[in-house]
Short mmCIF file of C-alpha atoms in Angstrom, two decimals:
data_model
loop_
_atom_site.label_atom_id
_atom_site.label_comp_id
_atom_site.label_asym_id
_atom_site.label_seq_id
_atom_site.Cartn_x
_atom_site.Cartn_y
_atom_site.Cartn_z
CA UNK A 21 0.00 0.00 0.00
CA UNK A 22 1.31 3.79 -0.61
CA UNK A 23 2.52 5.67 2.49
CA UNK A 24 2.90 9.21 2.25
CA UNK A 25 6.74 9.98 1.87
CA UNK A 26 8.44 13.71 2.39
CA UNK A 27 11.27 14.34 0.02
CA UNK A 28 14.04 16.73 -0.90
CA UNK A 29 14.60 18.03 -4.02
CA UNK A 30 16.91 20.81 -5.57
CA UNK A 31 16.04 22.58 -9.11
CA UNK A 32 18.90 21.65 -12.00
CA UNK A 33 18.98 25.75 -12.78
CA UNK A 34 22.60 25.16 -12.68
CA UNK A 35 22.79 21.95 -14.56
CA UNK A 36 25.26 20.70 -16.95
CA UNK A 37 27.84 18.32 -17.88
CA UNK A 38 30.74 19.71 -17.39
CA UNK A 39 33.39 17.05 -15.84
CA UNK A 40 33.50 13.20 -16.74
CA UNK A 41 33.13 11.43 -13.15
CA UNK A 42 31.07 8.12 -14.51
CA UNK A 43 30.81 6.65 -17.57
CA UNK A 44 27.30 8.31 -18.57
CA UNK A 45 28.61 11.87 -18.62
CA UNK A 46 30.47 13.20 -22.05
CA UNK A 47 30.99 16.57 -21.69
CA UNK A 48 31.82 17.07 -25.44
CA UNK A 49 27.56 16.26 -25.94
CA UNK A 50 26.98 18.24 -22.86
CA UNK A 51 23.23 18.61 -21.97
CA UNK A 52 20.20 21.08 -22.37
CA UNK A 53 19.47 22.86 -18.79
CA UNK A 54 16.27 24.03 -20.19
CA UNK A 55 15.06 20.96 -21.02
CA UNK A 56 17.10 19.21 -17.60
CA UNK A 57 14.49 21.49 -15.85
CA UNK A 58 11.30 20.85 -17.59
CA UNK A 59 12.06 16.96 -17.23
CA UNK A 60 12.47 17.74 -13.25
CA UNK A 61 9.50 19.59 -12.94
CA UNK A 62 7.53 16.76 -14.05
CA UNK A 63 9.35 14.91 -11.96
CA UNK A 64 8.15 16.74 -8.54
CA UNK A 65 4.78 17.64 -10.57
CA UNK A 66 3.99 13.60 -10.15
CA UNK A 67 5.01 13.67 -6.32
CA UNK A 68 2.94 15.77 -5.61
CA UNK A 69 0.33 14.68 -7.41
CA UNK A 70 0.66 11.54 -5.67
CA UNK A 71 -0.06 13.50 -2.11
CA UNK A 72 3.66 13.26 -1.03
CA UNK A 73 5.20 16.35 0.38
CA UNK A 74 8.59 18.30 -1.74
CA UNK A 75 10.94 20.52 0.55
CA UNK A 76 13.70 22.55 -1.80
CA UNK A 77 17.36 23.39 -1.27
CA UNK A 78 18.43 26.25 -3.10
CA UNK A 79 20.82 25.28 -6.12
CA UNK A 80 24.42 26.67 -5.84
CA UNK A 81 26.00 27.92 -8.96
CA UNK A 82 29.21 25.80 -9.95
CA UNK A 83 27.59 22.96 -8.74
CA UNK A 84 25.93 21.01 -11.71
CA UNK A 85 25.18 18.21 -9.75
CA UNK A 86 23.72 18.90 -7.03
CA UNK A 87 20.13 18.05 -8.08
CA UNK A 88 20.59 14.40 -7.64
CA UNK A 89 19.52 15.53 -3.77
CA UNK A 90 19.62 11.59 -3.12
CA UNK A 91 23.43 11.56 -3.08
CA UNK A 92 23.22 14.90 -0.24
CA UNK A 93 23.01 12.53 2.60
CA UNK A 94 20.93 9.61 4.80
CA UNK A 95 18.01 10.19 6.97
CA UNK A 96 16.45 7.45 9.32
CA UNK A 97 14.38 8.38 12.40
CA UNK A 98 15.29 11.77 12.13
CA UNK A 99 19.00 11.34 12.29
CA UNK A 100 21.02 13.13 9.46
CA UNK A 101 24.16 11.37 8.49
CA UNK A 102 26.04 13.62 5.79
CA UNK A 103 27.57 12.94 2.69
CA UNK A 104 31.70 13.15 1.80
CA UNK A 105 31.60 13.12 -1.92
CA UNK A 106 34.93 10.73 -3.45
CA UNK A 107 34.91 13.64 -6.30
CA UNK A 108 36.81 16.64 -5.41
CA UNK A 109 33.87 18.34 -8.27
CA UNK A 110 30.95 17.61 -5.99
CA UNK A 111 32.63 18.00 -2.74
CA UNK A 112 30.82 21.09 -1.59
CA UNK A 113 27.71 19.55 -1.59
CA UNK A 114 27.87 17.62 1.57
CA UNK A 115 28.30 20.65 3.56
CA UNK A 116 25.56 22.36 1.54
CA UNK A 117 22.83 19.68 2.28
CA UNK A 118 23.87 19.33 5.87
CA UNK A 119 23.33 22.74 6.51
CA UNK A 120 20.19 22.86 4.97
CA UNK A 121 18.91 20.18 7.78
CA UNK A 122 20.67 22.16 10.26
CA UNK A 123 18.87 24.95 9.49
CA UNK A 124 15.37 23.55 8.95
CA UNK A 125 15.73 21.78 12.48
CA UNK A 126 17.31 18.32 12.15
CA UNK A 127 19.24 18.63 15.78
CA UNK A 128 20.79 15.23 15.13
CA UNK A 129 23.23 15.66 12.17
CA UNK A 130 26.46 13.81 11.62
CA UNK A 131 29.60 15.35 9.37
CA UNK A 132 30.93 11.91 8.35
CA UNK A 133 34.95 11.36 8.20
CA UNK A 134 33.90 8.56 5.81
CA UNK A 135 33.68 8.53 2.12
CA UNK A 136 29.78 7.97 1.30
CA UNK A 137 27.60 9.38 -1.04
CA UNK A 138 23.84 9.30 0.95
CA UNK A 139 21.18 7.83 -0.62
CA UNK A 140 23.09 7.21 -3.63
CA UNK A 141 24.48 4.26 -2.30
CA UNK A 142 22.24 3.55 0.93
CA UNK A 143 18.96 2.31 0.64
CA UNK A 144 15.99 1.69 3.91
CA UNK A 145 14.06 -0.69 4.01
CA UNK A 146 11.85 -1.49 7.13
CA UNK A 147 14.39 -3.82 9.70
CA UNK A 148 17.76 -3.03 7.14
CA UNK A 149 19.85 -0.50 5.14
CA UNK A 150 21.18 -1.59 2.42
CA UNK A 151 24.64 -0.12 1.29
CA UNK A 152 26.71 -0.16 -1.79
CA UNK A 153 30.70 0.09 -1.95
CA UNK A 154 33.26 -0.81 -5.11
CA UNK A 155 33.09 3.21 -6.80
CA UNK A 156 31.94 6.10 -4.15
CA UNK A 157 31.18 4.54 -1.04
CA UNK A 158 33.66 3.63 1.64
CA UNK A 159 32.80 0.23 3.01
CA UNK A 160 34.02 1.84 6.46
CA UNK A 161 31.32 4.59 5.96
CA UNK A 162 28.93 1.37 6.19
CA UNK A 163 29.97 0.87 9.87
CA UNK A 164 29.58 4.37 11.02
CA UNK A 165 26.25 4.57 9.53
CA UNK A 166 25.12 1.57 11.51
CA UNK A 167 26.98 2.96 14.47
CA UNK A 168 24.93 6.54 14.27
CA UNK A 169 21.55 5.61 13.34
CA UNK A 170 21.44 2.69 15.06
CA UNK A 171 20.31 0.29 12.15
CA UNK A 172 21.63 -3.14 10.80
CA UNK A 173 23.51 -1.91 7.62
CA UNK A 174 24.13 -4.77 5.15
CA UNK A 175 27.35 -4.02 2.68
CA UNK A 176 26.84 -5.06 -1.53
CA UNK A 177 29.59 -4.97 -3.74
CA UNK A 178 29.32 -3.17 -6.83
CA UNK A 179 31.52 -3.99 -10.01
CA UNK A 180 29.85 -2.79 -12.83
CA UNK A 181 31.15 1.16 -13.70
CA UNK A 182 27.99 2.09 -15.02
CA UNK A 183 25.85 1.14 -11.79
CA UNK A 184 28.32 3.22 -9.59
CA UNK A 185 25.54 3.83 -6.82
CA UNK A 186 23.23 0.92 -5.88
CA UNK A 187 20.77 3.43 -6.22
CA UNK A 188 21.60 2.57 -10.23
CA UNK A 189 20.95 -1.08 -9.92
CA UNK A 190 18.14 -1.75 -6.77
CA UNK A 191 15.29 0.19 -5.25
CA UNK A 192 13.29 -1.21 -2.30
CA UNK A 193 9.51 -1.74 -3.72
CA UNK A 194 8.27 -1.51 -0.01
CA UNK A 195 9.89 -1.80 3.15
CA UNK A 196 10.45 -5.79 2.89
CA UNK A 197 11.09 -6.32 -1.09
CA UNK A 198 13.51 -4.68 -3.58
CA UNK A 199 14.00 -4.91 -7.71
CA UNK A 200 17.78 -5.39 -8.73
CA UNK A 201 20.11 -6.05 -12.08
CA UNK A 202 21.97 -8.87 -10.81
CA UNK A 203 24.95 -8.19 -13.22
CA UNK A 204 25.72 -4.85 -11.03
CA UNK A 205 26.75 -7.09 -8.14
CA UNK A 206 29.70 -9.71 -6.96
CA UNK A 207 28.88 -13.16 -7.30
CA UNK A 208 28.08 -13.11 -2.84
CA UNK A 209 26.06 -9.85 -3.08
CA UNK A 210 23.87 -11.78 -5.45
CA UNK A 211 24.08 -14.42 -3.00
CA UNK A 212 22.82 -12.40 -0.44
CA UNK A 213 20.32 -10.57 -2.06
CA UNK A 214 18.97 -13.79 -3.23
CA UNK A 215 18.70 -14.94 0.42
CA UNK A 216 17.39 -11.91 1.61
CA UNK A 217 14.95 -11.22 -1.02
CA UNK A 218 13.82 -14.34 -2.77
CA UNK A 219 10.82 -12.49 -4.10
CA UNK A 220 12.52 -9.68 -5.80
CA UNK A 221 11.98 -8.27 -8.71
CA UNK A 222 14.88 -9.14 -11.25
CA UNK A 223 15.66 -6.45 -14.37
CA UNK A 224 17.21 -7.23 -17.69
CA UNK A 225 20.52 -5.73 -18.35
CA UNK A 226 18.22 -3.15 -20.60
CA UNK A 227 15.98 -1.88 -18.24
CA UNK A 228 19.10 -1.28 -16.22
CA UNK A 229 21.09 0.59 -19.05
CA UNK A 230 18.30 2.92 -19.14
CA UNK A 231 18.60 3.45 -15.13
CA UNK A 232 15.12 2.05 -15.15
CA UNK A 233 16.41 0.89 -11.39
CA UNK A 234 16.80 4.28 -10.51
CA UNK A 235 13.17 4.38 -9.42
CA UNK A 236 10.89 5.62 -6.64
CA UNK A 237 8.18 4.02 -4.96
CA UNK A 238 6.16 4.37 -1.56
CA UNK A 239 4.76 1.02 -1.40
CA UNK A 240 2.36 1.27 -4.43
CA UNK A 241 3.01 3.52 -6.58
CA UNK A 242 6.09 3.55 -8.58
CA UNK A 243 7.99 6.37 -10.28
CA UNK A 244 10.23 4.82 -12.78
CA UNK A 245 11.88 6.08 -16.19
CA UNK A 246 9.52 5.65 -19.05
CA UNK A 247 12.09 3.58 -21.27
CA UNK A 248 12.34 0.65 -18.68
CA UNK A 249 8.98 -1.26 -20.33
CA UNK A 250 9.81 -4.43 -19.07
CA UNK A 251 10.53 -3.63 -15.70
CA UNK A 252 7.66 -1.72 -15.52
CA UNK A 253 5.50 -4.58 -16.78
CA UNK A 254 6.05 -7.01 -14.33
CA UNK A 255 5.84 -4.44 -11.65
CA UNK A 256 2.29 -3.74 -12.89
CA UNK A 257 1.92 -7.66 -12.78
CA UNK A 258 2.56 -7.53 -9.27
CA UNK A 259 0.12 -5.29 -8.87
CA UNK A 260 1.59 -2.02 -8.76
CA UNK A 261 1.16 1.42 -9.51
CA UNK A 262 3.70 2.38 -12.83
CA UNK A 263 4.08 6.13 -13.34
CA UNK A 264 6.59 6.70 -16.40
CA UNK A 265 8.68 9.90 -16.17
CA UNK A 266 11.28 10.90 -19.19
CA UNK A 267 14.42 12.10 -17.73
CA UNK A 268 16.42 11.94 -20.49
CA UNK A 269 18.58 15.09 -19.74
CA UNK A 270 19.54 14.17 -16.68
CA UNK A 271 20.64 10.76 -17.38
CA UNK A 272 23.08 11.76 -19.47
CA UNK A 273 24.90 12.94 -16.05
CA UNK A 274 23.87 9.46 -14.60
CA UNK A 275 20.84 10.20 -12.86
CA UNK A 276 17.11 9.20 -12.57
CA UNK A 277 14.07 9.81 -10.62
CA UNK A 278 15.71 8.53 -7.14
CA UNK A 279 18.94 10.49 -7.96
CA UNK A 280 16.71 13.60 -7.96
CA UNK A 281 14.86 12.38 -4.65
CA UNK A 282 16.23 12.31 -0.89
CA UNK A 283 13.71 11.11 1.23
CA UNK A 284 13.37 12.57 4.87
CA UNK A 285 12.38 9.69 7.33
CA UNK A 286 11.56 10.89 10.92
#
């Protein structure tokens, strides 16, 4: 069932592709910022549409990247852990997001000495967190996230360049069941993610090249990119809610609808 969710966003006025840091972003082809922005609107347009709530940080010139909010930082029960980017180009951005939950109340807020990139590579589900490591993420930024917000945080290896997040290559359908590309992960990540989730939803290696795991969902309803048709098939099979979004633009800087989103859990 949907469950209303409260997320972060920040408007791509700024955005371009400008640096290479993954193997999506050419910054000979660049990107439109006009049409970057359009895409995003219609991205927050079907939030809200769908009754959940949007908060805004303000954009920061020089920093293309900063609207993938999800990478900003991690937010269980109230408790903020930041971000430390890996990329000296996005490295002001961790201080930027933490002080905008500083200022908007968030008493509990962590400046991590570890390498981790939020939401980008750590995922909640109801009893576990699920964290990424292999491109951005530190595996000992796994620990002190468990350490800080006080929930079991389960480490996947990542090996594919392309799926440099696990926000690239898994999103949690609910809080007990997750869809994944298999062929992001080590051979014991699959393992465990087979033993954890023996339900989940499994994508084709073309769903995932169009980020179509880079999606959103609050239980029933599911934000997903509009090329990912067979992924979004058998989620409608299992009767859920698909809403296609196109963001194009922003993909070519590696992001989707979750890279856009940073969802506040108190």
């Amino acid at each position: 069932m949907a469950h209303s969710r409260h997320y972060l966003m920040c408007r791509p006025d700024h955005f371009a592709v400008e640096y290479a840091i993954n193997p999506w972003m050419d910054p000979e082809a660049g990107a439109d910022a006009a049409t970057a922005v359009r895409q995003w609107e219609g991205l927050k347009d079907a939030y809200e549409e769908l009754g959940h709530k949007v908060s805004l940080i303000n954009p920061i010139d020089g920093l293309p990247d900063m609207v993938f909010a999800a990478n900003g930082a991690l937010v269980v029960g109230g408790r903020v852990y930041g971000a430390r980017f890996a990329n000296a180009e996005r490295a002001a951005e961790g201080p930027a997001y933490l002080r905008w939950f500083t200022d908007n109340g968030f008493a509990t807020a962590m400046e991590p000495t570890e390498t981790n990139e939020g939401e980008g590579d750590f995922l909640t589900l109801d009893e576990v967190i699920l964290a990424g490591t292999g491109f951005r993420t530190a595996i000992t930024a796994h620990k002190q996230a468990q350490e800080f917000l006080g929930r079991p945080v389960v480490t996947l290896q990542l090996v594919d360049p392309r799926y440099y997040h696990l926000d690239t290559a898994l999103f949690p359908i609910d809080g007990r069941n997750v869809a994944y590309y298999p062929g992001a992960f080590s051979a014991g990540s699959r393992e465990v993610l087979r033993h954890m989730f023996p339900d989940a939803v499994l994508a084709s290696a073309e769903d995932a090249a169009v980020l179509g795991l880079n999606a959103v969902s609050d239980g029933h309803n599911v934000v997903i990119n509009v090329e990912a048709g067979e992924l979004a098939l058998e989620l409608k099979r299992r009767g859920l809610n698909v809403i296609p979004v196109d963001l194009s633009e922003l993909r070519k800087a590696g992001g989707g609808p979750k890279c856009c989103t940073l969802e506040i859990r108190v």
